[in-house]
Amino acid sequence: MRTDHPLWHAKHIVRMGLLLLLGVTVMIVVRSLLVPDTWGQYGWYRGANVEEQRDHPLQHGGDASCAGCHPEQEATHAAGAHAAVRCELCHAPVALHAKDDAYFAAMPVRRTAALCVSCHQRLAARPADFPQIRPQEHVAEMGGEYGPEACFDCHDPHAPL
Amino acid sequence: MFPELTGYLFPNDVHIAWSLMIVMYPYVTGLVAGAFIVSSLYHVFGREELKPLGRFALAASFCFLLVAMLPLLNHLGHPERGINIIVTPNFNSAMAGFGFLFTSYFIIVLLELWFVFRADIVRYATTSRGAARRFYAILSLGVYDGSAEAVALDKRITRVLAAIGIPMACLLHGYVGFLFGALKANPWWSTPLMPVIFLFSAVVSGIAMLILLYQLAMKLKGTTTDREAVASLARWLWLFMIMSLTLEVLEIMTLGYERAEEWEVISHLLTHQLSISFISIQMVLGGLIPFILLMLVVVMGRFMHDRIHNTLASVSSLLLLLQVLAMRWNVVIGGQMFSKSMRGFRETYVPGLFEKEGVLAAVAIFTLPFVLLLIFERVLPTFDHLRRGPPDDDGLD
């Protein structure tokens, strides 16, 4: 038998070819496992996701769910400039704090200046009559020292100004 | 702490969403493409003077390729989902389309590496002992054919793979530029020149990195640097840096001469927010200075002592690596420093040291390819074949 023909020495190439083929097959299998069954049912997304989103338990209860246990804060809040800002916007969703009207975990605290400036940082794109500041400048003008909780030295977040 | 903002910004223009990681990503991908092109100069175009680097450049390209996706995985979170882009690529999204390119390029580099190193793998598989022997045996796929015919076949396949690899490498990096160039809402990004500029600067960074890595490797090995190889790389570097820099300047010139509405913000961007990173670093320190230094190396190199020649080439390379990094920074960060309103700016962006996408994370990611290269060099030495001489070394390998 002739052994000098180049193809006789192509055994390693055949093996590499088979390995590549195996790789592609694995990829196709992994792909078929990764692509969800309901993909493309309605459009370029997973059809079952629509039902999943619908079935998510509610996290937010609205201001009414807070007022039951915190009437004092609710009264201050309702009378203040933040009356239109929902409780759970600054606090966390009520589902993390109470269940079936009963307390089960402390409300996560987000007392940071970062939270305030996400609405109140000076931006020309915001309505002119909306209260806006340049945080560092504002605190300096007021004679304070800028820090993560600087806002709360003067402002009550429930009823600012 | 909070960004200083001037003019008319929309609230969603305040945040720099594409962080330092998105600067690192095209930088590392560029090094992949650049190093591969150097390796192809030898493997495809037969530039014999680059023979000492043929294998090393390929290995470097591979090591950078292994790390290329990490900045994205860090940026996006959920690294476990990263595999999705590889197994479910599609053309409905410009980013998901990248899955095709990345996967096919990865396979080509892997195959080329295997065919280039196969004869070595076979030799190690037959001469080493114990676990190393088993490891090399697996790498060799159990075929110990080191005959001249088999090696000749390997070389032919290597050349074909390297030839396919060139357009793939160009596409890989051109595509990264395309991702920016195709964002029509952003005038600093949206130009058909973007893929081309990215590509040329990628080649610049790749060659510059190899000039440095090659000399470092020779130092570590205690052997002398091949002056001709460095001289050749310096010539290519000069050519590509001229083209890259010219395109970068031409883009600004076009924008400046057209005086379209976006020039209002772009000219301000270039002279204020990006004045250091664009004018000082990208144009002068990383552009003009290495241009002059490399001109000296290329035009007057033959009158220079090896040491001066190689040092000048290294300094230029270092500056050009900085230039390309600055270019990536200016594109990625610069494009997010002004508002879509074209009437407002964010004044600064300083990435934190310890942030998830901060400086330390970027340094860690960028160190990784060098560690991988060291390991690679341990497993499959990239310079040894040069010492062995003619029998194993008869042509393009």
mmCIF file of N, CA, C and O in Angstrom, chain A residues 14-51:
data_model
loop_
_atom_site.group_PDB
_atom_site.id
_atom_site.type_symbol
_atom_site.label_atom_id
_atom_site.label_comp_id
_atom_site.label_asym_id
_atom_site.label_seq_id
_atom_site.Cartn_x
_atom_site.Cartn_y
_atom_site.Cartn_z
ATOM 1 N N VAL A 14 -8.489 14.554 9.809
ATOM 2 C CA VAL A 14 -9.807 13.926 9.915
ATOM 3 C C VAL A 14 -10.288 14.003 11.360
ATOM 4 O O VAL A 14 -11.440 14.349 11.641
ATOM 5 N N ARG A 15 -9.363 13.703 12.290
ATOM 6 C CA ARG A 15 -9.776 13.746 13.700
ATOM 7 C C ARG A 15 -10.200 15.146 14.120
ATOM 8 O O ARG A 15 -11.172 15.306 14.842
ATOM 9 N N MET A 16 -9.414 16.135 13.687
ATOM 10 C CA MET A 16 -9.764 17.509 14.035
ATOM 11 C C MET A 16 -11.112 17.871 13.426
ATOM 12 O O MET A 16 -11.935 18.532 14.064
ATOM 13 N N GLY A 17 -11.342 17.390 12.181
ATOM 14 C CA GLY A 17 -12.623 17.638 11.526
ATOM 15 C C GLY A 17 -13.769 17.047 12.327
ATOM 16 O O GLY A 17 -14.807 17.687 12.537
ATOM 17 N N LEU A 18 -13.552 15.814 12.812
ATOM 18 C CA LEU A 18 -14.593 15.156 13.606
ATOM 19 C C LEU A 18 -14.843 15.920 14.905
ATOM 20 O O LEU A 18 -15.988 16.083 15.345
ATOM 21 N N LEU A 19 -13.726 16.404 15.497
ATOM 22 C CA LEU A 19 -13.846 17.166 16.744
ATOM 23 C C LEU A 19 -14.664 18.438 16.520
ATOM 24 O O LEU A 19 -15.522 18.799 17.325
ATOM 25 N N LEU A 20 -14.380 19.088 15.378
ATOM 26 C CA LEU A 20 -15.129 20.304 15.028
ATOM 27 C C LEU A 20 -16.612 19.991 14.859
ATOM 28 O O LEU A 20 -17.471 20.718 15.350
ATOM 29 N N LEU A 21 -16.854 18.878 14.174
ATOM 30 C CA LEU A 21 -18.228 18.437 13.934
ATOM 31 C C LEU A 21 -18.935 18.196 15.261
ATOM 32 O O LEU A 21 -20.079 18.606 15.473
ATOM 33 N N LEU A 22 -18.197 17.553 16.177
ATOM 34 C CA LEU A 22 -18.733 17.287 17.504
ATOM 35 C C LEU A 22 -19.053 18.619 18.190
ATOM 36 O O LEU A 22 -20.111 18.778 18.809
ATOM 37 N N GLY A 23 -18.116 19.571 18.062
ATOM 38 C CA GLY A 23 -18.314 20.892 18.668
ATOM 39 C C GLY A 23 -19.571 21.555 18.151
ATOM 40 O O GLY A 23 -20.380 22.082 18.916
ATOM 41 N N VAL A 24 -19.735 21.512 16.820
ATOM 42 C CA VAL A 24 -20.911 22.136 16.209
ATOM 43 C C VAL A 24 -22.181 21.440 16.695
ATOM 44 O O VAL A 24 -23.186 22.082 17.017
ATOM 45 N N THR A 25 -22.110 20.092 16.771
ATOM 46 C CA THR A 25 -23.281 19.342 17.236
ATOM 47 C C THR A 25 -23.628 19.742 18.668
ATOM 48 O O THR A 25 -24.797 19.994 18.997
ATOM 49 N N VAL A 26 -22.586 19.802 19.516
ATOM 50 C CA VAL A 26 -22.825 20.191 20.913
ATOM 51 C C VAL A 26 -23.478 21.577 20.962
ATOM 52 O O VAL A 26 -24.425 21.820 21.708
ATOM 53 N N MET A 27 -22.965 22.461 20.100
ATOM 54 C CA MET A 27 -23.496 23.815 20.080
ATOM 55 C C MET A 27 -24.971 23.820 19.686
ATOM 56 O O MET A 27 -25.780 24.538 20.283
ATOM 57 N N ILE A 28 -25.295 22.979 18.677
ATOM 58 C CA ILE A 28 -26.693 22.930 18.230
ATOM 59 C C ILE A 28 -27.576 22.377 19.349
ATOM 60 O O ILE A 28 -28.669 22.877 19.604
ATOM 61 N N VAL A 29 -27.035 21.345 20.054
ATOM 62 C CA VAL A 29 -27.814 20.760 21.151
ATOM 63 C C VAL A 29 -28.008 21.789 22.262
ATOM 64 O O VAL A 29 -29.129 22.008 22.746
ATOM 65 N N VAL A 30 -26.885 22.462 22.642
ATOM 66 C CA VAL A 30 -26.969 23.471 23.704
ATOM 67 C C VAL A 30 -27.950 24.565 23.301
ATOM 68 O O VAL A 30 -28.763 25.026 24.087
ATOM 69 N N ARG A 31 -27.869 24.926 22.042
ATOM 70 C CA ARG A 31 -28.768 25.965 21.535
ATOM 71 C C ARG A 31 -30.222 25.545 21.683
ATOM 72 O O ARG A 31 -31.065 26.308 22.146
ATOM 73 N N SER A 32 -30.495 24.285 21.301
ATOM 74 C CA SER A 32 -31.882 23.835 21.368
ATOM 75 C C SER A 32 -32.346 23.782 22.830
ATOM 76 O O SER A 32 -33.522 23.959 23.126
ATOM 77 N N LEU A 33 -31.388 23.553 23.759
ATOM 78 C CA LEU A 33 -31.759 23.550 25.176
ATOM 79 C C LEU A 33 -31.946 24.973 25.699
ATOM 80 O O LEU A 33 -32.788 25.215 26.554
ATOM 81 N N LEU A 34 -31.113 25.888 25.181
ATOM 82 C CA LEU A 34 -31.143 27.254 25.699
ATOM 83 C C LEU A 34 -32.309 28.067 25.157
ATOM 84 O O LEU A 34 -32.823 28.941 25.826
ATOM 85 N N VAL A 35 -32.689 27.788 23.916
ATOM 86 C CA VAL A 35 -33.796 28.571 23.342
ATOM 87 C C VAL A 35 -35.103 28.058 23.939
ATOM 88 O O VAL A 35 -35.444 26.894 23.797
ATOM 89 N N PRO A 36 -35.820 28.913 24.659
ATOM 90 C CA PRO A 36 -37.037 28.471 25.347
ATOM 91 C C PRO A 36 -38.108 28.018 24.357
ATOM 92 O O PRO A 36 -38.146 28.494 23.225
ATOM 93 N N ASP A 37 -38.981 27.107 24.830
ATOM 94 C CA ASP A 37 -40.002 26.521 23.957
ATOM 95 C C ASP A 37 -40.908 27.581 23.344
ATOM 96 O O ASP A 37 -41.282 27.488 22.180
ATOM 97 N N THR A 38 -41.270 28.558 24.156
ATOM 98 C CA THR A 38 -42.263 29.520 23.647
ATOM 99 C C THR A 38 -41.623 30.708 22.933
ATOM 100 O O THR A 38 -42.299 31.691 22.662
ATOM 101 N N TRP A 39 -40.345 30.582 22.643
ATOM 102 C CA TRP A 39 -39.655 31.672 21.926
ATOM 103 C C TRP A 39 -40.311 31.912 20.564
ATOM 104 O O TRP A 39 -40.571 30.964 19.820
ATOM 105 N N GLY A 40 -40.630 33.152 20.260
ATOM 106 C CA GLY A 40 -41.195 33.458 18.943
ATOM 107 C C GLY A 40 -42.680 33.207 18.830
ATOM 108 O O GLY A 40 -43.245 33.355 17.761
ATOM 109 N N GLN A 41 -43.323 32.817 19.952
ATOM 110 C CA GLN A 41 -44.760 32.521 19.909
ATOM 111 C C GLN A 41 -45.563 33.749 19.432
ATOM 112 O O GLN A 41 -46.454 33.633 18.606
ATOM 113 N N TYR A 42 -45.216 34.917 19.980
ATOM 114 C CA TYR A 42 -45.917 36.142 19.576
ATOM 115 C C TYR A 42 -45.012 37.079 18.781
ATOM 116 O O TYR A 42 -45.482 37.888 18.016
ATOM 117 N N GLY A 43 -43.716 36.991 19.032
ATOM 118 C CA GLY A 43 -42.788 37.910 18.385
ATOM 119 C C GLY A 43 -41.377 37.558 18.831
ATOM 120 O O GLY A 43 -41.117 36.422 19.226
ATOM 121 N N TRP A 44 -40.489 38.526 18.795
ATOM 122 C CA TRP A 44 -39.085 38.266 19.092
ATOM 123 C C TRP A 44 -38.847 38.216 20.594
ATOM 124 O O TRP A 44 -38.060 38.972 21.143
ATOM 125 N N TYR A 45 -39.593 37.399 21.271
ATOM 126 C CA TYR A 45 -39.417 37.222 22.714
ATOM 127 C C TYR A 45 -40.087 35.924 23.147
ATOM 128 O O TYR A 45 -40.746 35.259 22.348
ATOM 129 N N ARG A 46 -39.901 35.592 24.433
ATOM 130 C CA ARG A 46 -40.427 34.339 24.956
ATOM 131 C C ARG A 46 -41.900 34.518 25.300
ATOM 132 O O ARG A 46 -42.253 35.328 26.152
ATOM 133 N N GLY A 47 -42.740 33.764 24.627
ATOM 134 C CA GLY A 47 -44.180 33.919 24.798
ATOM 135 C C GLY A 47 -44.620 33.734 26.247
ATOM 136 O O GLY A 47 -45.437 34.499 26.767
ATOM 137 N N ALA A 48 -44.043 32.731 26.924
ATOM 138 C CA ALA A 48 -44.455 32.432 28.297
ATOM 139 C C ALA A 48 -44.174 33.583 29.242
ATOM 140 O O ALA A 48 -44.756 33.662 30.330
ATOM 141 N N ASN A 49 -43.273 34.476 28.816
ATOM 142 C CA ASN A 49 -42.909 35.600 29.684
ATOM 143 C C ASN A 49 -44.108 36.491 29.979
ATOM 144 O O ASN A 49 -44.210 37.062 31.058
ATOM 145 N N VAL A 50 -45.036 36.565 29.037
ATOM 146 C CA VAL A 50 -46.215 37.412 29.228
ATOM 147 C C VAL A 50 -46.989 36.934 30.457
ATOM 148 O O VAL A 50 -47.347 37.722 31.339
ATOM 149 N N GLU A 51 -47.201 35.606 30.521
ATOM 150 C CA GLU A 51 -47.938 35.055 31.668
ATOM 151 C C GLU A 51 -47.136 35.200 32.946
ATOM 152 O O GLU A 51 -47.682 35.506 34.010
#
